[in-house]
Amino acid sequence: MTTIAEIGQAHEGSLGMLHAYIDAVAKTGASAIKFQTHIAEAESSIHEPFRVKFSEQDATRFDYWKRMEFTQEQWIGIGEHCKEVGLTFISSPFSNTAVDVLEKAGVEVYKIGSGEVTNFLLLEKVAETGKPIIISSGMSSFDELDGAIAFLNERKAHFSILQCTTSYPTQPEQFGLNVIAQMKARYDVPIGFSDHSGTVAAGVAAAALGAEILEFHVVFSKDMFGPDVSSSLTIEETKELVESANAIATALQHPINKTDNSTFTDLKRIFEKSLAVNKALPKGHILTFHDLEAKKPKGYGLDASRFQEVIGKALARPLDQWDFLNEADIE
């Protein structure tokens, strides 16, 4: 199971906080950590509807994107830190220029945000790197995904796809867990789940349905500022999800053969039961259901499953209370 902790903009533009997230995520057992690489001028024009009043700190969303930027040297340091603590370094570029920055920083996997699935210019740039690609399907129809996948297949790219719903926070009726199986049947690539619900339950459910990759937003506190905070897990919840998802993945890799219970032979002798009588009964007594009890262990009397065979039969000898009942005891 690949588990990806998405930091996104939870670092609030603070390089120090970003590095703190790397250390914190490394302790959760997650496989990878994912960032977003924004270069405001390259990805946004003055016509973008988001260029409106955004927060107490940012006059517009554009100013927010500017605050989320890091220098080339800082990205190199980010990549080095991820590798030092054993986390795969993943980022979502939102421009071709961002890909150039990430290549110099040593990014290991590219994530394509759902808003970029039809951006074949970006797909071309990322495919040229030869690195693995994870595609988010949040805003994409199957037709749009088919087009992007055909484009990437022509370039022999290695990619996986995540079922995702672009709604923050995603409600249970929006999870689209059914799409995991549909994607598995439709595409011959690893299929995962990108969660924006802010719950552990969604990821656990996706893992149980066979998702091979889980991506989820992470935040230090749900009281922090940011567009993804309500859709994020805390560090403690992240640890819980990672442990649960890994356990589920292990379980799915070890199916149980319910037609064979031979490994329980010894336990069955201990816990299964034999027929006994629940009161002292004389010879010749005609047994009824109310005379019978089942007592451990198996093998000291008739199997409890055979109780119907003895009802209406006469005792061949007197029995004391709690005596086991065997073939020789009935006529």
CSV table of C-alpha atoms in Angstrom, one decimal:
chain,number,residue,atom,x,y,z
A,1,MET,CA,0.0,0.0,0.0
A,2,THR,CA,1.4,3.4,-1.0
A,3,THR,CA,0.3,6.1,1.4
A,4,ILE,CA,0.8,9.7,0.3
A,5,ALA,CA,0.5,12.6,2.8
A,6,GLU,CA,-0.5,15.7,0.9
A,7,ILE,CA,0.9,18.9,2.5
A,8,GLY,CA,-0.4,21.2,-0.3
A,9,GLN,CA,-0.4,24.7,1.1
A,10,ALA,CA,-0.6,23.7,4.8
A,11,HIS,CA,2.9,25.1,5.3
A,12,GLU,CA,1.4,28.6,4.8
A,13,GLY,CA,4.4,29.7,2.8
A,14,SER,CA,6.7,29.0,5.7
A,15,LEU,CA,9.8,27.0,4.7
A,16,GLY,CA,10.4,26.1,8.4
A,17,MET,CA,6.9,24.8,8.7
A,18,LEU,CA,7.2,22.8,5.5
A,19,HIS,CA,10.3,21.1,6.9
A,20,ALA,CA,8.5,20.4,10.1
A,21,TYR,CA,5.8,18.7,8.1
A,22,ILE,CA,8.4,16.5,6.5
A,23,ASP,CA,9.7,15.3,9.9
A,24,ALA,CA,6.2,14.8,11.3
A,25,VAL,CA,5.0,12.8,8.3
A,26,ALA,CA,8.1,10.6,8.4
A,27,LYS,CA,7.1,9.4,11.9
A,28,THR,CA,3.6,8.3,10.7
A,29,GLY,CA,4.9,5.5,8.5
A,30,ALA,CA,3.5,7.1,5.3
A,31,SER,CA,5.3,6.1,2.1
A,32,ALA,CA,5.5,9.6,0.5
A,33,ILE,CA,4.9,13.3,1.0
A,34,LYS,CA,3.4,15.5,-1.6
A,35,PHE,CA,3.6,19.2,-2.2
A,36,GLN,CA,2.2,21.6,-4.8
A,37,THR,CA,4.7,23.7,-6.8
A,38,HIS,CA,3.2,27.1,-7.7
A,39,ILE,CA,4.8,29.8,-9.8
A,40,ALA,CA,2.0,32.4,-9.8
A,41,GLU,CA,3.0,34.3,-13.0
A,42,ALA,CA,3.4,31.0,-15.0
A,43,GLU,CA,0.1,29.5,-14.0
A,44,SER,CA,-2.3,32.4,-13.6
A,45,SER,CA,-3.5,35.4,-15.7
A,46,ILE,CA,-5.3,38.5,-14.6
A,47,HIS,CA,-8.5,37.0,-15.9
A,48,GLU,CA,-8.5,34.2,-13.4
A,49,PRO,CA,-11.7,34.4,-11.4
A,50,PHE,CA,-9.8,33.6,-8.2
A,51,ARG,CA,-8.1,37.0,-8.3
A,52,VAL,CA,-10.4,38.3,-5.6
A,53,LYS,CA,-10.1,39.2,-2.0
A,54,PHE,CA,-8.9,35.9,-0.4
A,55,SER,CA,-7.9,36.3,3.2
A,56,GLU,CA,-6.8,38.8,5.9
A,57,GLN,CA,-3.2,38.3,4.7
A,58,ASP,CA,-3.7,38.0,1.0
A,59,ALA,CA,-5.3,40.7,-1.1
A,60,THR,CA,-6.1,38.1,-3.9
A,61,ARG,CA,-5.7,34.4,-4.6
A,62,PHE,CA,-2.8,35.4,-6.8
A,63,ASP,CA,-1.0,36.9,-3.8
A,64,TYR,CA,-1.7,33.7,-2.0
A,65,TRP,CA,-0.1,31.7,-4.7
A,66,LYS,CA,2.9,34.0,-4.6
A,67,ARG,CA,3.2,33.5,-0.8
A,68,MET,CA,3.2,29.7,-1.5
A,69,GLU,CA,6.3,29.9,-3.7
A,70,PHE,CA,9.8,28.7,-2.8
A,71,THR,CA,13.1,29.3,-4.6
A,72,GLN,CA,14.9,26.8,-6.6
A,73,GLU,CA,17.5,26.3,-3.9
A,74,GLN,CA,14.7,25.9,-1.3
A,75,TRP,CA,13.1,23.2,-3.4
A,76,ILE,CA,16.4,21.4,-3.7
A,77,GLY,CA,16.6,21.4,0.1
A,78,ILE,CA,13.0,20.1,0.4
A,79,GLY,CA,13.8,17.2,-1.9
A,80,GLU,CA,17.0,16.4,0.0
A,81,HIS,CA,15.1,16.4,3.3
A,82,CYS,CA,12.4,14.1,2.1
A,83,LYS,CA,15.0,11.5,1.0
A,84,GLU,CA,17.0,11.8,4.3
A,85,VAL,CA,13.9,10.7,6.2
A,86,GLY,CA,12.8,8.0,3.8
A,87,LEU,CA,9.9,9.7,2.2
A,88,THR,CA,9.3,9.6,-1.6
A,89,PHE,CA,9.3,13.2,-2.8
A,90,ILE,CA,6.2,14.0,-4.9
A,91,SER,CA,4.8,17.3,-6.1
A,92,SER,CA,2.1,18.6,-8.4
A,93,PRO,CA,3.4,21.1,-10.9
A,94,PHE,CA,0.9,23.7,-12.1
A,95,SER,CA,3.0,25.0,-15.0
A,96,ASN,CA,5.7,23.7,-17.3
A,97,THR,CA,8.1,26.1,-15.5
A,98,ALA,CA,7.3,24.3,-12.2
A,99,VAL,CA,8.4,21.0,-13.8
A,100,ASP,CA,11.8,22.6,-14.6
A,101,VAL,CA,12.1,23.6,-10.9
A,102,LEU,CA,11.1,20.1,-9.7
A,103,GLU,CA,13.5,18.4,-12.0
A,104,LYS,CA,16.4,20.3,-10.6
A,105,ALA,CA,15.1,19.5,-7.1
A,106,GLY,CA,15.1,15.8,-7.8
A,107,VAL,CA,11.4,15.1,-7.5
A,108,GLU,CA,10.7,11.4,-7.8
A,109,VAL,CA,7.0,11.2,-8.8
A,110,TYR,CA,4.8,13.7,-10.5
A,111,LYS,CA,1.2,14.2,-9.4
A,112,ILE,CA,-1.2,15.6,-12.0
A,113,GLY,CA,-4.0,17.6,-10.4
A,114,SER,CA,-7.5,17.0,-11.8
A,115,GLY,CA,-7.6,20.5,-13.2
A,116,GLU,CA,-4.6,19.6,-15.4
A,117,VAL,CA,-5.9,16.3,-16.9
A,118,THR,CA,-6.7,18.0,-20.1
A,119,ASN,CA,-3.6,20.2,-20.1
A,120,PHE,CA,-1.7,18.1,-22.7
A,121,LEU,CA,1.1,20.7,-22.7
A,122,LEU,CA,1.9,19.9,-19.1
A,123,LEU,CA,1.4,16.1,-19.7
A,124,GLU,CA,3.9,16.3,-22.5
A,125,LYS,CA,6.4,18.1,-20.3
A,126,VAL,CA,6.0,15.6,-17.4
A,127,ALA,CA,6.1,12.6,-19.7
A,128,GLU,CA,9.4,13.7,-21.1
A,129,THR,CA,11.0,13.4,-17.7
A,130,GLY,CA,10.4,9.6,-17.7
A,131,LYS,CA,9.3,9.7,-14.1
A,132,PRO,CA,6.2,8.0,-12.7
A,133,ILE,CA,3.0,9.9,-12.8
A,134,ILE,CA,-0.1,9.9,-10.6
A,135,ILE,CA,-3.3,11.3,-12.2
A,136,SER,CA,-6.1,12.7,-10.1
A,137,SER,CA,-9.5,12.3,-11.6
A,138,GLY,CA,-11.5,14.7,-9.5
A,139,MET,CA,-13.0,16.9,-12.2
A,140,SER,CA,-12.6,14.4,-15.1
A,141,SER,CA,-15.1,12.3,-16.9
A,142,PHE,CA,-14.1,8.9,-18.2
A,143,ASP,CA,-13.9,10.4,-21.7
A,144,GLU,CA,-11.4,13.0,-20.6
A,145,LEU,CA,-9.4,10.4,-18.7
A,146,ASP,CA,-9.4,8.1,-21.7
A,147,GLY,CA,-7.9,11.0,-23.7
A,148,ALA,CA,-5.2,11.7,-21.2
A,149,ILE,CA,-4.4,8.0,-20.8
A,150,ALA,CA,-4.1,7.5,-24.6
A,151,PHE,CA,-1.8,10.5,-24.7
A,152,LEU,CA,0.4,9.1,-22.0
A,153,ASN,CA,0.4,5.6,-23.4
A,154,GLU,CA,1.6,6.9,-26.7
A,155,ARG,CA,4.6,8.3,-24.8
A,156,LYS,CA,5.1,5.0,-22.9
A,157,ALA,CA,4.7,6.9,-19.6
A,158,HIS,CA,4.3,5.0,-16.3
A,159,PHE,CA,1.3,6.2,-14.5
A,160,SER,CA,-1.5,5.4,-12.0
A,161,ILE,CA,-4.9,6.9,-11.5
A,162,LEU,CA,-6.7,8.1,-8.3
A,163,GLN,CA,-10.5,8.2,-7.9
A,164,CYS,CA,-11.1,11.6,-6.4
A,165,THR,CA,-14.0,14.0,-5.9
A,166,THR,CA,-13.2,17.7,-6.1
A,167,SER,CA,-15.3,18.9,-3.1
A,168,TYR,CA,-13.9,20.2,0.1
A,169,PRO,CA,-14.6,18.5,2.4
A,170,THR,CA,-16.0,15.6,0.5
A,171,GLN,CA,-19.2,14.2,2.0
A,172,PRO,CA,-19.8,10.4,2.2
A,173,GLU,CA,-22.3,10.5,-0.7
A,174,GLN,CA,-19.6,12.0,-2.9
A,175,PHE,CA,-16.8,9.6,-2.2
A,176,GLY,CA,-17.4,7.6,-5.4
A,177,LEU,CA,-16.0,4.4,-3.9
A,178,ASN,CA,-17.7,2.5,-6.7
A,179,VAL,CA,-15.4,4.1,-9.2
A,180,ILE,CA,-12.4,2.3,-7.8
A,181,ALA,CA,-13.7,-1.0,-9.2
A,182,GLN,CA,-14.8,0.7,-12.4
A,183,MET,CA,-11.3,2.1,-13.0
A,184,LYS,CA,-9.7,-1.3,-12.2
A,185,ALA,CA,-11.9,-2.9,-14.9
A,186,ARG,CA,-11.3,0.0,-17.4
A,187,TYR,CA,-7.6,0.7,-17.1
A,188,ASP,CA,-4.7,-1.7,-16.7
A,189,VAL,CA,-2.8,0.4,-14.2
A,190,PRO,CA,-2.6,0.8,-10.4
A,191,ILE,CA,-5.8,2.5,-9.1
A,192,GLY,CA,-6.0,4.5,-5.9
A,193,PHE,CA,-8.1,7.0,-3.9
A,194,SER,CA,-7.4,10.6,-3.3
A,195,ASP,CA,-9.4,11.8,-0.3
A,196,HIS,CA,-10.7,15.2,0.7
A,197,SER,CA,-13.1,14.2,3.4
A,198,GLY,CA,-10.9,14.9,6.4
A,199,THR,CA,-11.8,11.4,7.8
A,200,VAL,CA,-10.0,8.2,8.4
A,201,ALA,CA,-13.0,6.2,7.4
A,202,ALA,CA,-12.9,7.1,3.7
A,203,GLY,CA,-9.3,5.9,3.3
A,204,VAL,CA,-10.0,2.7,5.2
A,205,ALA,CA,-13.0,2.0,3.0
A,206,ALA,CA,-11.0,2.6,-0.2
A,207,ALA,CA,-8.2,0.3,1.0
A,208,ALA,CA,-10.8,-2.4,1.7
A,209,LEU,CA,-12.1,-2.0,-1.8
A,210,GLY,CA,-8.7,-2.6,-3.3
A,211,ALA,CA,-7.2,0.9,-3.7
A,212,GLU,CA,-3.4,0.4,-4.1
A,213,ILE,CA,-2.6,4.1,-3.4
A,214,LEU,CA,-4.1,6.4,-0.8
A,215,GLU,CA,-3.6,10.2,-0.9
A,216,PHE,CA,-4.9,12.4,1.8
A,217,HIS,CA,-4.3,16.0,3.0
A,218,VAL,CA,-2.5,16.5,6.3
A,219,VAL,CA,-2.4,19.5,8.6
A,220,PHE,CA,-1.0,20.0,12.1
A,221,SER,CA,-4.2,21.4,13.4
A,222,LYS,CA,-7.7,21.7,12.0
A,223,ASP,CA,-7.8,25.2,13.5
A,224,MET,CA,-5.2,26.4,11.1
A,225,PHE,CA,-6.0,28.7,8.1
A,226,GLY,CA,-6.0,27.3,4.6
A,227,PRO,CA,-8.3,26.1,1.8
A,228,ASP,CA,-7.7,22.4,2.5
A,229,VAL,CA,-7.8,22.4,6.3
A,230,SER,CA,-11.3,21.1,6.7
A,231,SER,CA,-10.4,18.3,4.2
A,232,SER,CA,-7.3,17.2,6.1
A,233,LEU,CA,-6.2,14.7,8.6
A,234,THR,CA,-4.2,15.5,11.6
A,235,ILE,CA,-0.8,13.9,12.1
A,236,GLU,CA,-2.3,11.5,14.7
A,237,GLU,CA,-5.1,10.6,12.3
A,238,THR,CA,-2.6,10.1,9.5
A,239,LYS,CA,-0.7,7.5,11.6
A,240,GLU,CA,-4.0,5.7,12.3
A,241,LEU,CA,-4.9,5.6,8.6
A,242,VAL,CA,-1.5,4.4,7.5
A,243,GLU,CA,-1.5,1.6,10.0
A,244,SER,CA,-5.1,0.6,9.1
A,245,ALA,CA,-4.5,0.8,5.3
A,246,ASN,CA,-1.3,-1.3,5.6
A,247,ALA,CA,-3.1,-3.9,7.7
A,248,ILE,CA,-6.0,-4.1,5.2
A,249,ALA,CA,-3.5,-4.4,2.3
A,250,THR,CA,-1.8,-7.3,4.0
A,251,ALA,CA,-5.2,-8.9,4.7
A,252,LEU,CA,-6.2,-8.7,1.0
A,253,GLN,CA,-3.0,-10.3,0.0
A,254,HIS,CA,-3.7,-13.3,2.2
A,255,PRO,CA,-7.2,-14.7,1.3
A,256,ILE,CA,-8.6,-17.3,3.6
A,257,ASN,CA,-9.8,-20.7,2.3
A,258,LYS,CA,-13.1,-21.1,4.1
A,259,THR,CA,-13.5,-24.6,2.7
A,260,ASP,CA,-10.6,-25.9,4.8
A,261,ASN,CA,-10.6,-25.5,8.6
A,262,SER,CA,-8.0,-28.2,9.3
A,263,THR,CA,-5.7,-25.7,11.1
A,264,PHE,CA,-8.4,-25.5,13.8
A,265,THR,CA,-8.6,-29.3,14.5
A,266,ASP,CA,-7.0,-29.0,18.0
A,267,LEU,CA,-9.0,-26.0,18.9
A,268,LYS,CA,-12.2,-27.6,17.8
A,269,ARG,CA,-11.6,-30.5,20.1
A,270,ILE,CA,-11.3,-28.0,23.0
A,271,PHE,CA,-14.2,-25.7,22.2
A,272,GLU,CA,-16.7,-27.9,20.5
A,273,LYS,CA,-19.1,-29.8,22.7
A,274,SER,CA,-20.5,-33.3,23.5
A,275,LEU,CA,-24.1,-34.2,24.5
A,276,ALA,CA,-24.8,-34.6,28.2
A,277,VAL,CA,-27.9,-34.9,30.4
A,278,ASN,CA,-28.8,-32.0,32.6
A,279,LYS,CA,-30.4,-34.1,35.4
A,280,ALA,CA,-30.2,-37.5,36.9
A,281,LEU,CA,-32.3,-39.9,34.7
A,282,PRO,CA,-33.3,-43.5,35.3
A,283,LYS,CA,-32.9,-46.4,32.9
A,284,GLY,CA,-35.7,-46.5,30.4
A,285,HIS,CA,-36.3,-42.7,30.5
A,286,ILE,CA,-37.4,-41.4,27.2
A,287,LEU,CA,-35.1,-38.5,26.3
A,288,THR,CA,-36.6,-35.0,25.5
A,289,PHE,CA,-34.9,-31.8,24.3
A,290,HIS,CA,-35.2,-30.5,27.9
A,291,ASP,CA,-33.0,-33.3,29.3
A,292,LEU,CA,-30.0,-32.3,27.2
A,293,GLU,CA,-27.0,-30.1,27.6
A,294,ALA,CA,-23.8,-29.6,25.5
A,295,LYS,CA,-20.5,-29.7,27.4
A,296,LYS,CA,-16.9,-29.3,26.5
A,297,PRO,CA,-14.8,-31.0,25.2
A,298,LYS,CA,-15.8,-32.7,21.9
A,299,GLY,CA,-15.4,-36.4,21.8
A,300,TYR,CA,-16.6,-37.4,25.2
A,301,GLY,CA,-20.2,-37.9,24.1
A,302,LEU,CA,-22.2,-37.7,20.9
A,303,ASP,CA,-21.6,-34.5,19.0
A,304,ALA,CA,-24.0,-31.8,20.1
A,305,SER,CA,-25.0,-31.5,16.4
A,306,ARG,CA,-26.7,-34.9,16.7
A,307,PHE,CA,-29.1,-34.0,19.5
A,308,GLN,CA,-32.2,-34.7,17.3
A,309,GLU,CA,-31.1,-38.3,16.9
A,310,VAL,CA,-31.5,-39.1,20.6
A,311,ILE,CA,-34.8,-37.4,21.3
A,312,GLY,CA,-37.5,-40.0,21.8
A,313,LYS,CA,-34.9,-42.7,22.6
A,314,ALA,CA,-34.9,-44.7,25.8
A,315,LEU,CA,-31.9,-44.7,28.2
A,316,ALA,CA,-30.1,-48.1,28.3
A,317,ARG,CA,-28.8,-47.3,31.8
A,318,PRO,CA,-29.3,-44.7,34.5
A,319,LEU,CA,-27.2,-41.5,34.1
A,320,ASP,CA,-26.2,-38.9,36.7
A,321,GLN,CA,-26.6,-35.2,36.2
A,322,TRP,CA,-24.0,-33.9,33.7
A,323,ASP,CA,-23.0,-37.4,32.5
A,324,PHE,CA,-22.0,-37.4,28.8
A,325,LEU,CA,-24.4,-39.2,26.5
A,326,ASN,CA,-22.9,-41.9,24.1
A,327,GLU,CA,-24.3,-44.5,21.7
A,328,ALA,CA,-24.1,-47.2,24.4
A,329,ASP,CA,-26.3,-45.2,26.7
A,330,ILE,CA,-29.4,-45.3,24.5
A,331,GLU,CA,-31.5,-48.2,23.2
